[in-house]
Amino acid sequence: RRTISSQHCDMAAELVSLLESLLSSDNVRRASAESEYAALRRDQPALAVSALFGALSQPALEVLVREQAAVLLRQCLAGAAEPESAWAKLGGASVQHAHGVELLSQRDLRARLLEQLRSQTQSRVRRKVADCIQSLANQLLCDDQGPEGGEPQAWPELLPTLLALASDASAPQGLRSDALWALKEVMSSVWQLFVRNSEQTVQTLQLLFADPAVAVRARTVAVFCQLGAQLENKAARKPFEPLVPYLCSVAMDLANSPIVEDRDDQDLREVLQAFQVGGFLIWLLNPHLGSHVLPVLCKIGDMHPDAEVRRLALAALLSLMEASPSMMFKVPRCAELLFEVSMRFLVALDCDVDVWAEQDESDEETDHSFGKSAINRICESLTDNDCFDDALAILQPAIARLLQQNDWKSLVAGLAILMQVAEFVDEEAVVDKFLSVLAPFLRSSHARVRYSAWFTLLSFVVYRPEVVTKEAWVIALLPEFIVGMADACVRVALACLKAFHHYADHVEREDLKPFAQPLVDRLGASLQGGARSIQLEATTCLAAVVARCDGGQFSRCYSMLMPVLKQLVCAILHKVEDRDLLGKAFDCISVLASSVGHTVFLSEAEGILQALVQAASSPNLPKDDPVQEYLVIASERICTTLGADFAPFVPHLLPFVLSKVTCVSEDLSKQQNEQVLLMNTSEIEDLQNALSCTYTFAEKLGGHFGPFVAQTAQVVVPIFAFLVTEGLRDLVFDLWGQLCACARDGGQPGVVVELCSELLRRMLPMLQDSNPDPAALKSRVFGVARCLGKAGPGVLTQPQVAHLSQLSLALISASFDRRASLRKDNGMDADNEQDLDETRSSSGSSSDKEEQEESDEEEMLRTAAVTLATALMRHQPAEFASEGLAAFMSVTQTLLQPLNRDCDRQLALHMLSGICAHAGELPAADWPSLMPQVLLDTQDPTPGVRRSAFYAASTAGRLPAFAPFATEAARRAAAAVARARGGGEKGSVKSGRVAQGAADNALSVMAEVLLHHPDSVGDLQAQSTLWTMWLAGLPCQEDAAESMRNSKVLLQAVEQSNLALLGEGRCNMGRIVALLVEACDPKVVDVETSVRICSLLRSLDQSQPHLHVEALPPKIRKRLHHLVGLPDAAVPPAA
């Protein structure tokens, strides 16, 4: 026997007092009790367990106190398998504590818990005891199925006791029900024992299914379903399959029984919830799905008077359907029955429309919302099972029937079905048909029908925007939007505005143009006189409209809109409750400024920016103030619009923007030699926006940002040490490079040198890490290369160039070493690698193993190292020529060998491209050894190699020494373009896109040969033929840089009236005009080139027959007319 000392004179009494205090409403008393209890549980866990059991066993105590004791006991017994748990501290024999508390052993506690379950008369306490039992049992029995045919050794008396209590017809119904509940809860731990004794189990369950006690039958269903969920093979399920009709019979009997004893159908609810247990239950029910399960559940879901019961019945059906759609839909009429039950819920709508109108979107009726969700889930399961056509066959007549009714509830139900179907319909003709059915209801006389119609349209906009925004539908729907925005019912108007917000993002600019003025008029009126919720949505919609219109078109609306927006800002600038509206107003203003441009907006800029500064500097703003994100984005947009004229406001706004960057230093922890940035998603987004905004300030102001370079660098430089996402890291490098450019443009060469030195001081140790993370290393090398590129020439010393050149080669070498080590670890030695390469070469195809063996990040790292060297070639050519060129030429020749791996040859071609582009002419001795291999690689079977080879040829093509190779290069390029554009490439979608990218680079080879080596092509007729082939291959399909490059070549050749390009009788002008119209987009070419293209198009006489304007595709012709109508020097909008 042993004793445990205690500071309490009477532990039992003290614990009761402690439990009462834990239940107290007095916060101070309760906090003190929580502290005392925590100390007892920590210091004397065995005593705590025994004392808690003693308290719950005292019938004289209040029920709440005993319930609290049971709950705390269950918590104490958590983690029973852990060696230091309270359970493990319990001894092997019961002892009497010196102060009257009996310390229980594990065996005693198990026995007394079962005895307490048997003898406890208070139902609430008994249920808590059952909870303790199941919690402890699941921990003790999870890996203990007992000997063959025997009881689990960890608690051998558990199952016999629970089954005996459940089967004792003389015992109280509540006791039997609680015993079954505990049995259900432990079933996942002991099910194999029931399977081993399946005959006895079936007999017991049959008796319980027939028990006169309602609660017992209901709990038996739950036990059976939980057992079924565990039966993972057919042999285990077979003995229990005959019990399924009993299960359904219990459910039906409960559904048909009158409600008694104020149980409010709780037993039936528990039965229906049991069907949703998941696991392998559907396989057990499968033989009886059509004969019993589906009819019973459908009848309950369709006809039961209690709404919650109906929902549970349908939820059970949906759960079974999602567990095995193929199994369920094999049952005749299953989908039809499920849809019928679901549609009953759709008409469960409140008749008081006035009350509904005052509610918000989240207050939708429960049954109606549940019905929509059910239909969506059924459609999704049918789609996953390739049976959605069956759904349409059922739903289309139902939709037609509902929408032909005169009552508004049927109309709303029909539209609700249409809303769910929108996600799954693929055929354009069917979508058109549904839109035709939907459109008239946008002007229904009933507010709820209009409301549903707008959200149904929104669903089609989200899932099938390419159909809803066809020109015919734009013409039909935009007038409806204009009417709907002015709807007398605020909820309907909001629904219309939300639908329009998404719709405007997809409509073609030219299609939106005729409706821009009435849309702006309507939205402006909503801003002036609408409810606050309307104003919020109207500002968002207005920004969407403005963003889709060009400045020339929108300048007419500017004079009306800007005063309205300024008045709104002034009215709410200091209202805390309107901060979200204020943010959206600034966002809308900034979009408006971007649309009308610098000249028009300049007169308003000072007042707007002053208000923006006031909003940013408001005191005591919460950290999640909604306006701050909008202010950062608006500042960035306005800076883009004003350019250098934004400079006076930088001192006021930059500290606010940089504060988003500064705050990250507060959430740091150390990890090895780097710092980990601890931020939530919202904070990361704020940081990204702030860095992007600061970058825009620096980019647009150029040298005018010079005075702020030091301030910005001081805030930004710590982030270099953080373990941040790659996107954030790239932003920081881009910003740092732009700071270098600002200092250079601002006449501060010393600052540029300091920035580069600081960058290298921080980055070089990370780049020389002996055990690097390839992904992080790759982005850092790319980042350093971009910064040095922005810094310009003359920044680095010759020793620095030498060091960086050697570092680039060292990075490449170390990456190759890691690859070789990985191959060795995988059992592939150098001989195997050579055999693999020879096999690849002889077969003419890239090996899939190559992609599997090598990390993409390592490949990108080697590419980054070459990019770093290219930056040195570009800006420090003399130093690189003396310190690095020879070494890089040697590596290039080694890697370019035809038996090397594809990725290595691509790396060599990348090196050669950089050398040709920036290091001048190759040494004369290298041309004959390198260029023939480059031309051979342009016909490599691997698209990626072809792409790299054509790019290398295009950079070399500008050089005079390329002349001997020009004819062959042009021939191979033309063949590659014709094959790719003609669909001759075979393979995966990914390889097809790479092949199109190779053709884009081949177009540049043709252009360089035509521009720099025309004589190698032949006479004027031969040149014209090659130009025509070049035009046929345009536009570029995959490579944005090549698209800009070739578009500029086309524009320049047309401006110079290149006869070979124009063709005989200017026969190529129609094709040229179409290509120029497509290219006239700031997303394709730079702004200056867009303006030049627009000017050229205006100078053409469209009446000339050689232009073939009438033969242009409608969209091209419409955009041509739009571009020709722009004012001189106006920036063409994005297509």
mmCIF file of C-alpha atoms in Angstrom, residues 375-651:
data_model
loop_
_atom_site.group_PDB
_atom_site.id
_atom_site.type_symbol
_atom_site.label_atom_id
_atom_site.label_comp_id
_atom_site.label_asym_id
_atom_site.label_seq_id
_atom_site.Cartn_x
_atom_site.Cartn_y
_atom_site.Cartn_z
ATOM 1 C CA ILE A 375 -29.184 19.446 -57.119
ATOM 2 C CA ASN A 376 -25.643 20.697 -57.560
ATOM 3 C CA ARG A 377 -24.239 17.630 -55.784
ATOM 4 C CA ILE A 378 -26.351 15.262 -57.886
ATOM 5 C CA CYS A 379 -25.256 16.978 -61.101
ATOM 6 C CA GLU A 380 -21.625 16.830 -60.011
ATOM 7 C CA SER A 381 -21.845 13.102 -59.251
ATOM 8 C CA LEU A 382 -23.539 12.418 -62.565
ATOM 9 C CA THR A 383 -20.880 14.450 -64.369
ATOM 10 C CA ASP A 384 -18.090 12.553 -62.615
ATOM 11 C CA ASN A 385 -19.823 9.349 -63.707
ATOM 12 C CA ASP A 386 -20.117 10.621 -67.322
ATOM 13 C CA CYS A 387 -23.897 10.648 -67.037
ATOM 14 C CA PHE A 388 -24.763 14.340 -67.104
ATOM 15 C CA ASP A 389 -26.834 13.841 -70.248
ATOM 16 C CA ASP A 390 -29.146 11.757 -68.061
ATOM 17 C CA ALA A 391 -29.446 14.721 -65.695
ATOM 18 C CA LEU A 392 -30.360 17.058 -68.560
ATOM 19 C CA ALA A 393 -32.969 14.611 -69.799
ATOM 20 C CA ILE A 394 -34.615 14.757 -66.368
ATOM 21 C CA LEU A 395 -34.096 18.437 -65.555
ATOM 22 C CA GLN A 396 -34.989 20.111 -68.841
ATOM 23 C CA PRO A 397 -38.656 19.024 -68.707
ATOM 24 C CA ALA A 398 -38.756 19.924 -65.015
ATOM 25 C CA ILE A 399 -37.354 23.393 -65.705
ATOM 26 C CA ALA A 400 -39.843 23.917 -68.533
ATOM 27 C CA ARG A 401 -42.727 22.755 -66.351
ATOM 28 C CA LEU A 402 -41.785 25.029 -63.445
ATOM 29 C CA LEU A 403 -41.152 28.081 -65.606
ATOM 30 C CA GLN A 404 -44.582 27.736 -67.245
ATOM 31 C CA GLN A 405 -46.365 28.067 -63.910
ATOM 32 C CA ASN A 406 -48.028 31.285 -62.844
ATOM 33 C CA ASP A 407 -46.914 31.279 -59.202
ATOM 34 C CA TRP A 408 -43.631 32.964 -58.337
ATOM 35 C CA LYS A 409 -42.387 30.090 -56.147
ATOM 36 C CA SER A 410 -42.382 27.690 -59.095
ATOM 37 C CA LEU A 411 -40.546 30.274 -61.191
ATOM 38 C CA VAL A 412 -37.879 30.745 -58.524
ATOM 39 C CA ALA A 413 -37.512 26.960 -58.231
ATOM 40 C CA GLY A 414 -37.075 26.589 -61.988
ATOM 41 C CA LEU A 415 -34.460 29.330 -62.070
ATOM 42 C CA ALA A 416 -32.671 27.734 -59.124
ATOM 43 C CA ILE A 417 -32.327 24.491 -61.091
ATOM 44 C CA LEU A 418 -31.072 26.443 -64.077
ATOM 45 C CA MET A 419 -28.514 28.143 -61.834
ATOM 46 C CA GLN A 420 -27.076 24.800 -60.696
ATOM 47 C CA VAL A 421 -27.063 23.290 -64.184
ATOM 48 C CA ALA A 422 -24.956 26.164 -65.592
ATOM 49 C CA GLU A 423 -21.796 24.702 -64.098
ATOM 50 C CA PHE A 424 -22.088 21.430 -65.966
ATOM 51 C CA VAL A 425 -23.501 22.236 -69.418
ATOM 52 C CA ASP A 426 -20.850 21.980 -72.142
ATOM 53 C CA GLU A 427 -22.726 22.309 -75.419
ATOM 54 C CA GLU A 428 -22.957 25.898 -76.627
ATOM 55 C CA ALA A 429 -26.356 25.311 -78.207
ATOM 56 C CA VAL A 430 -27.789 24.141 -74.883
ATOM 57 C CA VAL A 431 -26.346 27.179 -73.103
ATOM 58 C CA ASP A 432 -27.895 29.449 -75.715
ATOM 59 C CA LYS A 433 -31.230 27.718 -75.205
ATOM 60 C CA PHE A 434 -31.065 28.144 -71.437
ATOM 61 C CA LEU A 435 -30.123 31.818 -71.775
ATOM 62 C CA SER A 436 -33.114 32.332 -74.054
ATOM 63 C CA VAL A 437 -35.320 30.775 -71.393
ATOM 64 C CA LEU A 438 -33.743 32.878 -68.656
ATOM 65 C CA ALA A 439 -33.701 36.329 -70.277
ATOM 66 C CA PRO A 440 -37.434 37.215 -69.981
ATOM 67 C CA PHE A 441 -37.395 36.682 -66.222
ATOM 68 C CA LEU A 442 -34.879 39.512 -65.724
ATOM 69 C CA ARG A 443 -37.921 41.816 -66.026
ATOM 70 C CA SER A 444 -40.421 39.669 -64.139
ATOM 71 C CA SER A 445 -43.101 41.495 -62.186
ATOM 72 C CA HIS A 446 -42.062 39.672 -59.000
ATOM 73 C CA ALA A 447 -38.928 40.842 -57.150
ATOM 74 C CA ARG A 448 -37.870 37.375 -56.051
ATOM 75 C CA VAL A 449 -38.073 36.037 -59.592
ATOM 76 C CA ARG A 450 -35.916 38.922 -60.879
ATOM 77 C CA TYR A 451 -33.469 38.330 -58.036
ATOM 78 C CA SER A 452 -33.139 34.635 -58.889
ATOM 79 C CA ALA A 453 -32.827 35.428 -62.588
ATOM 80 C CA TRP A 454 -29.852 37.727 -62.023
ATOM 81 C CA PHE A 455 -28.007 35.183 -59.897
ATOM 82 C CA THR A 456 -28.769 32.499 -62.467
ATOM 83 C CA LEU A 457 -27.270 34.720 -65.149
ATOM 84 C CA LEU A 458 -24.250 35.250 -62.895
ATOM 85 C CA SER A 459 -23.794 31.488 -62.747
ATOM 86 C CA PHE A 460 -23.687 31.287 -66.539
ATOM 87 C CA VAL A 461 -21.236 34.210 -66.642
ATOM 88 C CA VAL A 462 -18.919 32.415 -64.210
ATOM 89 C CA TYR A 463 -19.026 29.012 -65.904
ATOM 90 C CA ARG A 464 -19.668 29.812 -69.588
ATOM 91 C CA PRO A 465 -18.433 33.381 -70.191
ATOM 92 C CA GLU A 466 -17.443 32.664 -73.791
ATOM 93 C CA VAL A 467 -21.093 31.994 -74.659
ATOM 94 C CA VAL A 468 -22.770 34.700 -72.586
ATOM 95 C CA THR A 469 -20.466 37.376 -74.001
ATOM 96 C CA LYS A 470 -21.022 36.584 -77.664
ATOM 97 C CA GLU A 471 -21.934 39.746 -79.534
ATOM 98 C CA ALA A 472 -25.585 38.765 -79.889
ATOM 99 C CA TRP A 473 -25.958 38.167 -76.164
ATOM 100 C CA VAL A 474 -24.078 41.378 -75.297
ATOM 101 C CA ILE A 475 -26.542 43.344 -77.400
ATOM 102 C CA ALA A 476 -29.441 41.581 -75.689
ATOM 103 C CA LEU A 477 -28.206 41.620 -72.091
ATOM 104 C CA LEU A 478 -26.511 44.987 -71.563
ATOM 105 C CA PRO A 479 -29.809 46.908 -71.841
ATOM 106 C CA GLU A 480 -31.229 44.499 -69.258
ATOM 107 C CA PHE A 481 -28.348 45.295 -66.922
ATOM 108 C CA ILE A 482 -28.974 49.021 -67.278
ATOM 109 C CA VAL A 483 -32.626 48.517 -66.312
ATOM 110 C CA GLY A 484 -31.812 46.066 -63.506
ATOM 111 C CA MET A 485 -29.341 48.445 -61.843
ATOM 112 C CA ALA A 486 -32.241 50.816 -61.197
ATOM 113 C CA ASP A 487 -34.560 48.170 -59.767
ATOM 114 C CA ALA A 488 -36.819 49.505 -57.018
ATOM 115 C CA CYS A 489 -35.922 46.505 -54.816
ATOM 116 C CA VAL A 490 -32.444 47.015 -53.392
ATOM 117 C CA ARG A 491 -31.720 43.263 -53.215
ATOM 118 C CA VAL A 492 -32.557 42.855 -56.888
ATOM 119 C CA ALA A 493 -30.438 45.855 -57.875
ATOM 120 C CA LEU A 494 -27.523 44.409 -55.880
ATOM 121 C CA ALA A 495 -27.923 41.062 -57.615
ATOM 122 C CA CYS A 496 -27.842 42.819 -60.977
ATOM 123 C CA LEU A 497 -24.723 44.795 -60.041
ATOM 124 C CA LYS A 498 -22.905 41.673 -58.847
ATOM 125 C CA ALA A 499 -23.731 39.869 -62.068
ATOM 126 C CA PHE A 500 -22.605 42.851 -64.124
ATOM 127 C CA HIS A 501 -19.283 43.114 -62.265
ATOM 128 C CA HIS A 502 -18.332 39.651 -63.525
ATOM 129 C CA TYR A 503 -19.926 40.154 -66.920
ATOM 130 C CA ALA A 504 -18.002 43.347 -67.670
ATOM 131 C CA ASP A 505 -14.700 41.553 -67.127
ATOM 132 C CA HIS A 506 -15.417 39.234 -70.074
ATOM 133 C CA VAL A 507 -17.129 41.481 -72.629
ATOM 134 C CA GLU A 508 -15.077 42.530 -75.634
ATOM 135 C CA ARG A 509 -14.165 46.216 -75.541
ATOM 136 C CA GLU A 510 -15.690 46.901 -78.915
ATOM 137 C CA ASP A 511 -18.954 45.203 -77.891
ATOM 138 C CA LEU A 512 -19.122 47.247 -74.688
ATOM 139 C CA LYS A 513 -18.418 50.550 -76.412
ATOM 140 C CA PRO A 514 -21.987 51.394 -77.600
ATOM 141 C CA PHE A 515 -23.336 50.886 -74.072
ATOM 142 C CA ALA A 516 -20.574 52.652 -72.126
ATOM 143 C CA GLN A 517 -22.362 56.004 -71.844
ATOM 144 C CA PRO A 518 -25.730 54.706 -70.569
ATOM 145 C CA LEU A 519 -23.911 52.333 -68.181
ATOM 146 C CA VAL A 520 -21.869 55.185 -66.769
ATOM 147 C CA ASP A 521 -24.970 57.347 -66.444
ATOM 148 C CA ARG A 522 -26.799 54.624 -64.569
ATOM 149 C CA LEU A 523 -23.882 53.776 -62.258
ATOM 150 C CA GLY A 524 -23.242 57.453 -61.588
ATOM 151 C CA ALA A 525 -26.870 57.849 -60.510
ATOM 152 C CA SER A 526 -26.477 54.838 -58.194
ATOM 153 C CA LEU A 527 -23.435 56.468 -56.617
ATOM 154 C CA GLN A 528 -25.325 59.661 -55.955
ATOM 155 C CA GLY A 529 -28.634 58.396 -54.658
ATOM 156 C CA GLY A 530 -28.274 54.719 -53.836
ATOM 157 C CA ALA A 531 -28.150 52.878 -50.537
ATOM 158 C CA ARG A 532 -24.720 52.237 -49.091
ATOM 159 C CA SER A 533 -24.704 48.630 -50.329
ATOM 160 C CA ILE A 534 -25.651 49.879 -53.794
ATOM 161 C CA GLN A 535 -22.850 52.445 -53.717
ATOM 162 C CA LEU A 536 -20.318 49.747 -52.811
ATOM 163 C CA GLU A 537 -21.272 47.565 -55.764
ATOM 164 C CA ALA A 538 -21.703 50.531 -58.106
ATOM 165 C CA THR A 539 -18.124 51.728 -57.523
ATOM 166 C CA THR A 540 -16.833 48.241 -58.335
ATOM 167 C CA CYS A 541 -18.944 48.043 -61.498
ATOM 168 C CA LEU A 542 -17.984 51.539 -62.560
ATOM 169 C CA ALA A 543 -14.306 50.646 -62.233
ATOM 170 C CA ALA A 544 -14.940 47.565 -64.383
ATOM 171 C CA VAL A 545 -16.615 49.640 -67.109
ATOM 172 C CA VAL A 546 -13.906 52.291 -67.062
ATOM 173 C CA ALA A 547 -11.169 49.654 -67.234
ATOM 174 C CA ARG A 548 -12.766 48.195 -70.390
ATOM 175 C CA CYS A 549 -12.974 51.550 -72.205
ATOM 176 C CA ASP A 550 -10.196 53.614 -73.751
ATOM 177 C CA GLY A 551 -9.506 57.161 -72.719
ATOM 178 C CA GLY A 552 -10.698 58.750 -75.950
ATOM 179 C CA GLN A 553 -14.085 57.141 -75.594
ATOM 180 C CA PHE A 554 -14.378 57.749 -71.877
ATOM 181 C CA SER A 555 -13.249 61.357 -71.707
ATOM 182 C CA ARG A 556 -16.848 62.397 -72.457
ATOM 183 C CA CYS A 557 -18.020 60.744 -69.248
ATOM 184 C CA TYR A 558 -15.146 61.993 -67.142
ATOM 185 C CA SER A 559 -16.543 65.435 -66.458
ATOM 186 C CA MET A 560 -19.714 63.892 -65.061
ATOM 187 C CA LEU A 561 -18.165 61.092 -63.015
ATOM 188 C CA MET A 562 -15.208 62.734 -61.349
ATOM 189 C CA PRO A 563 -17.264 65.351 -59.427
ATOM 190 C CA VAL A 564 -19.565 62.583 -58.182
ATOM 191 C CA LEU A 565 -16.646 60.484 -56.951
ATOM 192 C CA LYS A 566 -14.940 63.497 -55.362
ATOM 193 C CA GLN A 567 -18.140 64.431 -53.579
ATOM 194 C CA LEU A 568 -18.481 60.851 -52.298
ATOM 195 C CA VAL A 569 -14.886 60.862 -51.003
ATOM 196 C CA CYS A 570 -15.392 64.168 -49.210
ATOM 197 C CA ALA A 571 -18.600 62.919 -47.605
ATOM 198 C CA ILE A 572 -17.106 59.722 -46.156
ATOM 199 C CA LEU A 573 -13.409 60.602 -45.764
ATOM 200 C CA HIS A 574 -13.597 60.744 -41.965
ATOM 201 C CA LYS A 575 -16.330 58.153 -41.394
ATOM 202 C CA VAL A 576 -14.892 54.987 -39.900
ATOM 203 C CA GLU A 577 -17.973 52.964 -40.799
ATOM 204 C CA ASP A 578 -17.513 53.794 -44.495
ATOM 205 C CA ARG A 579 -13.850 52.877 -44.879
ATOM 206 C CA ASP A 580 -14.585 50.042 -47.318
ATOM 207 C CA LEU A 581 -16.655 52.381 -49.510
ATOM 208 C CA LEU A 582 -13.894 55.003 -49.323
ATOM 209 C CA GLY A 583 -11.340 52.451 -50.489
ATOM 210 C CA LYS A 584 -13.487 51.417 -53.435
ATOM 211 C CA ALA A 585 -14.074 55.057 -54.346
ATOM 212 C CA PHE A 586 -10.309 55.700 -54.501
ATOM 213 C CA ASP A 587 -9.894 52.520 -56.520
ATOM 214 C CA CYS A 588 -12.535 53.685 -58.987
ATOM 215 C CA ILE A 589 -10.926 57.123 -59.261
ATOM 216 C CA SER A 590 -7.545 55.575 -59.999
ATOM 217 C CA VAL A 591 -9.042 53.403 -62.745
ATOM 218 C CA LEU A 592 -10.755 56.477 -64.182
ATOM 219 C CA ALA A 593 -7.420 58.318 -64.129
ATOM 220 C CA SER A 594 -5.739 55.448 -65.983
ATOM 221 C CA SER A 595 -8.444 55.542 -68.621
ATOM 222 C CA VAL A 596 -8.406 59.257 -69.416
ATOM 223 C CA GLY A 597 -4.663 59.635 -69.062
ATOM 224 C CA HIS A 598 -2.213 62.199 -67.776
ATOM 225 C CA THR A 599 -3.422 65.325 -69.536
ATOM 226 C CA VAL A 600 -7.071 65.078 -68.523
ATOM 227 C CA PHE A 601 -6.495 63.871 -64.973
ATOM 228 C CA LEU A 602 -3.692 66.266 -64.057
ATOM 229 C CA SER A 603 -6.002 69.109 -63.062
ATOM 230 C CA GLU A 604 -7.819 66.876 -60.559
ATOM 231 C CA ALA A 605 -4.773 65.039 -59.286
ATOM 232 C CA GLU A 606 -3.723 67.354 -56.480
ATOM 233 C CA GLY A 607 -7.102 67.308 -54.717
ATOM 234 C CA ILE A 608 -7.494 63.564 -55.096
ATOM 235 C CA LEU A 609 -3.999 62.822 -53.841
ATOM 236 C CA GLN A 610 -4.405 65.157 -50.877
ATOM 237 C CA ALA A 611 -7.539 63.259 -49.886
ATOM 238 C CA LEU A 612 -5.689 59.998 -50.391
ATOM 239 C CA VAL A 613 -2.882 61.185 -48.107
ATOM 240 C CA GLN A 614 -5.456 62.142 -45.460
ATOM 241 C CA ALA A 615 -7.071 58.728 -45.680
ATOM 242 C CA ALA A 616 -3.691 57.030 -45.339
ATOM 243 C CA SER A 617 -2.703 59.100 -42.317
ATOM 244 C CA SER A 618 -5.938 58.799 -40.325
ATOM 245 C CA PRO A 619 -5.068 58.063 -36.679
ATOM 246 C CA ASN A 620 -5.842 54.887 -34.714
ATOM 247 C CA LEU A 621 -6.689 52.752 -37.723
ATOM 248 C CA PRO A 622 -7.009 49.026 -37.073
ATOM 249 C CA LYS A 623 -4.467 46.689 -38.634
ATOM 250 C CA ASP A 624 -7.119 45.244 -40.947
ATOM 251 C CA ASP A 625 -8.452 48.617 -42.071
ATOM 252 C CA PRO A 626 -10.124 47.818 -45.428
ATOM 253 C CA VAL A 627 -9.136 51.076 -47.082
ATOM 254 C CA GLN A 628 -5.370 50.567 -46.858
ATOM 255 C CA GLU A 629 -5.128 47.911 -49.564
ATOM 256 C CA TYR A 630 -7.143 50.106 -51.926
ATOM 257 C CA LEU A 631 -4.954 53.117 -51.156
ATOM 258 C CA VAL A 632 -1.775 51.261 -52.075
ATOM 259 C CA ILE A 633 -3.262 50.022 -55.349
ATOM 260 C CA ALA A 634 -4.792 53.426 -56.165
ATOM 261 C CA SER A 635 -1.481 55.172 -55.486
ATOM 262 C CA GLU A 636 0.265 52.792 -57.852
ATOM 263 C CA ARG A 637 -2.281 53.406 -60.618
ATOM 264 C CA ILE A 638 -2.247 57.172 -60.255
ATOM 265 C CA CYS A 639 1.552 57.183 -60.298
ATOM 266 C CA THR A 640 1.456 55.189 -63.529
ATOM 267 C CA THR A 641 -0.870 57.819 -64.992
ATOM 268 C CA LEU A 642 0.948 60.944 -63.820
ATOM 269 C CA GLY A 643 4.542 59.814 -64.224
ATOM 270 C CA ALA A 644 6.958 62.544 -63.142
ATOM 271 C CA ASP A 645 4.089 64.794 -61.985
ATOM 272 C CA PHE A 646 3.457 62.312 -59.177
ATOM 273 C CA ALA A 647 6.819 63.206 -57.593
ATOM 274 C CA PRO A 648 5.518 65.936 -55.194
ATOM 275 C CA PHE A 649 3.296 63.388 -53.468
ATOM 276 C CA VAL A 650 5.926 60.715 -52.966
ATOM 277 C CA PRO A 651 7.167 62.160 -49.640
#
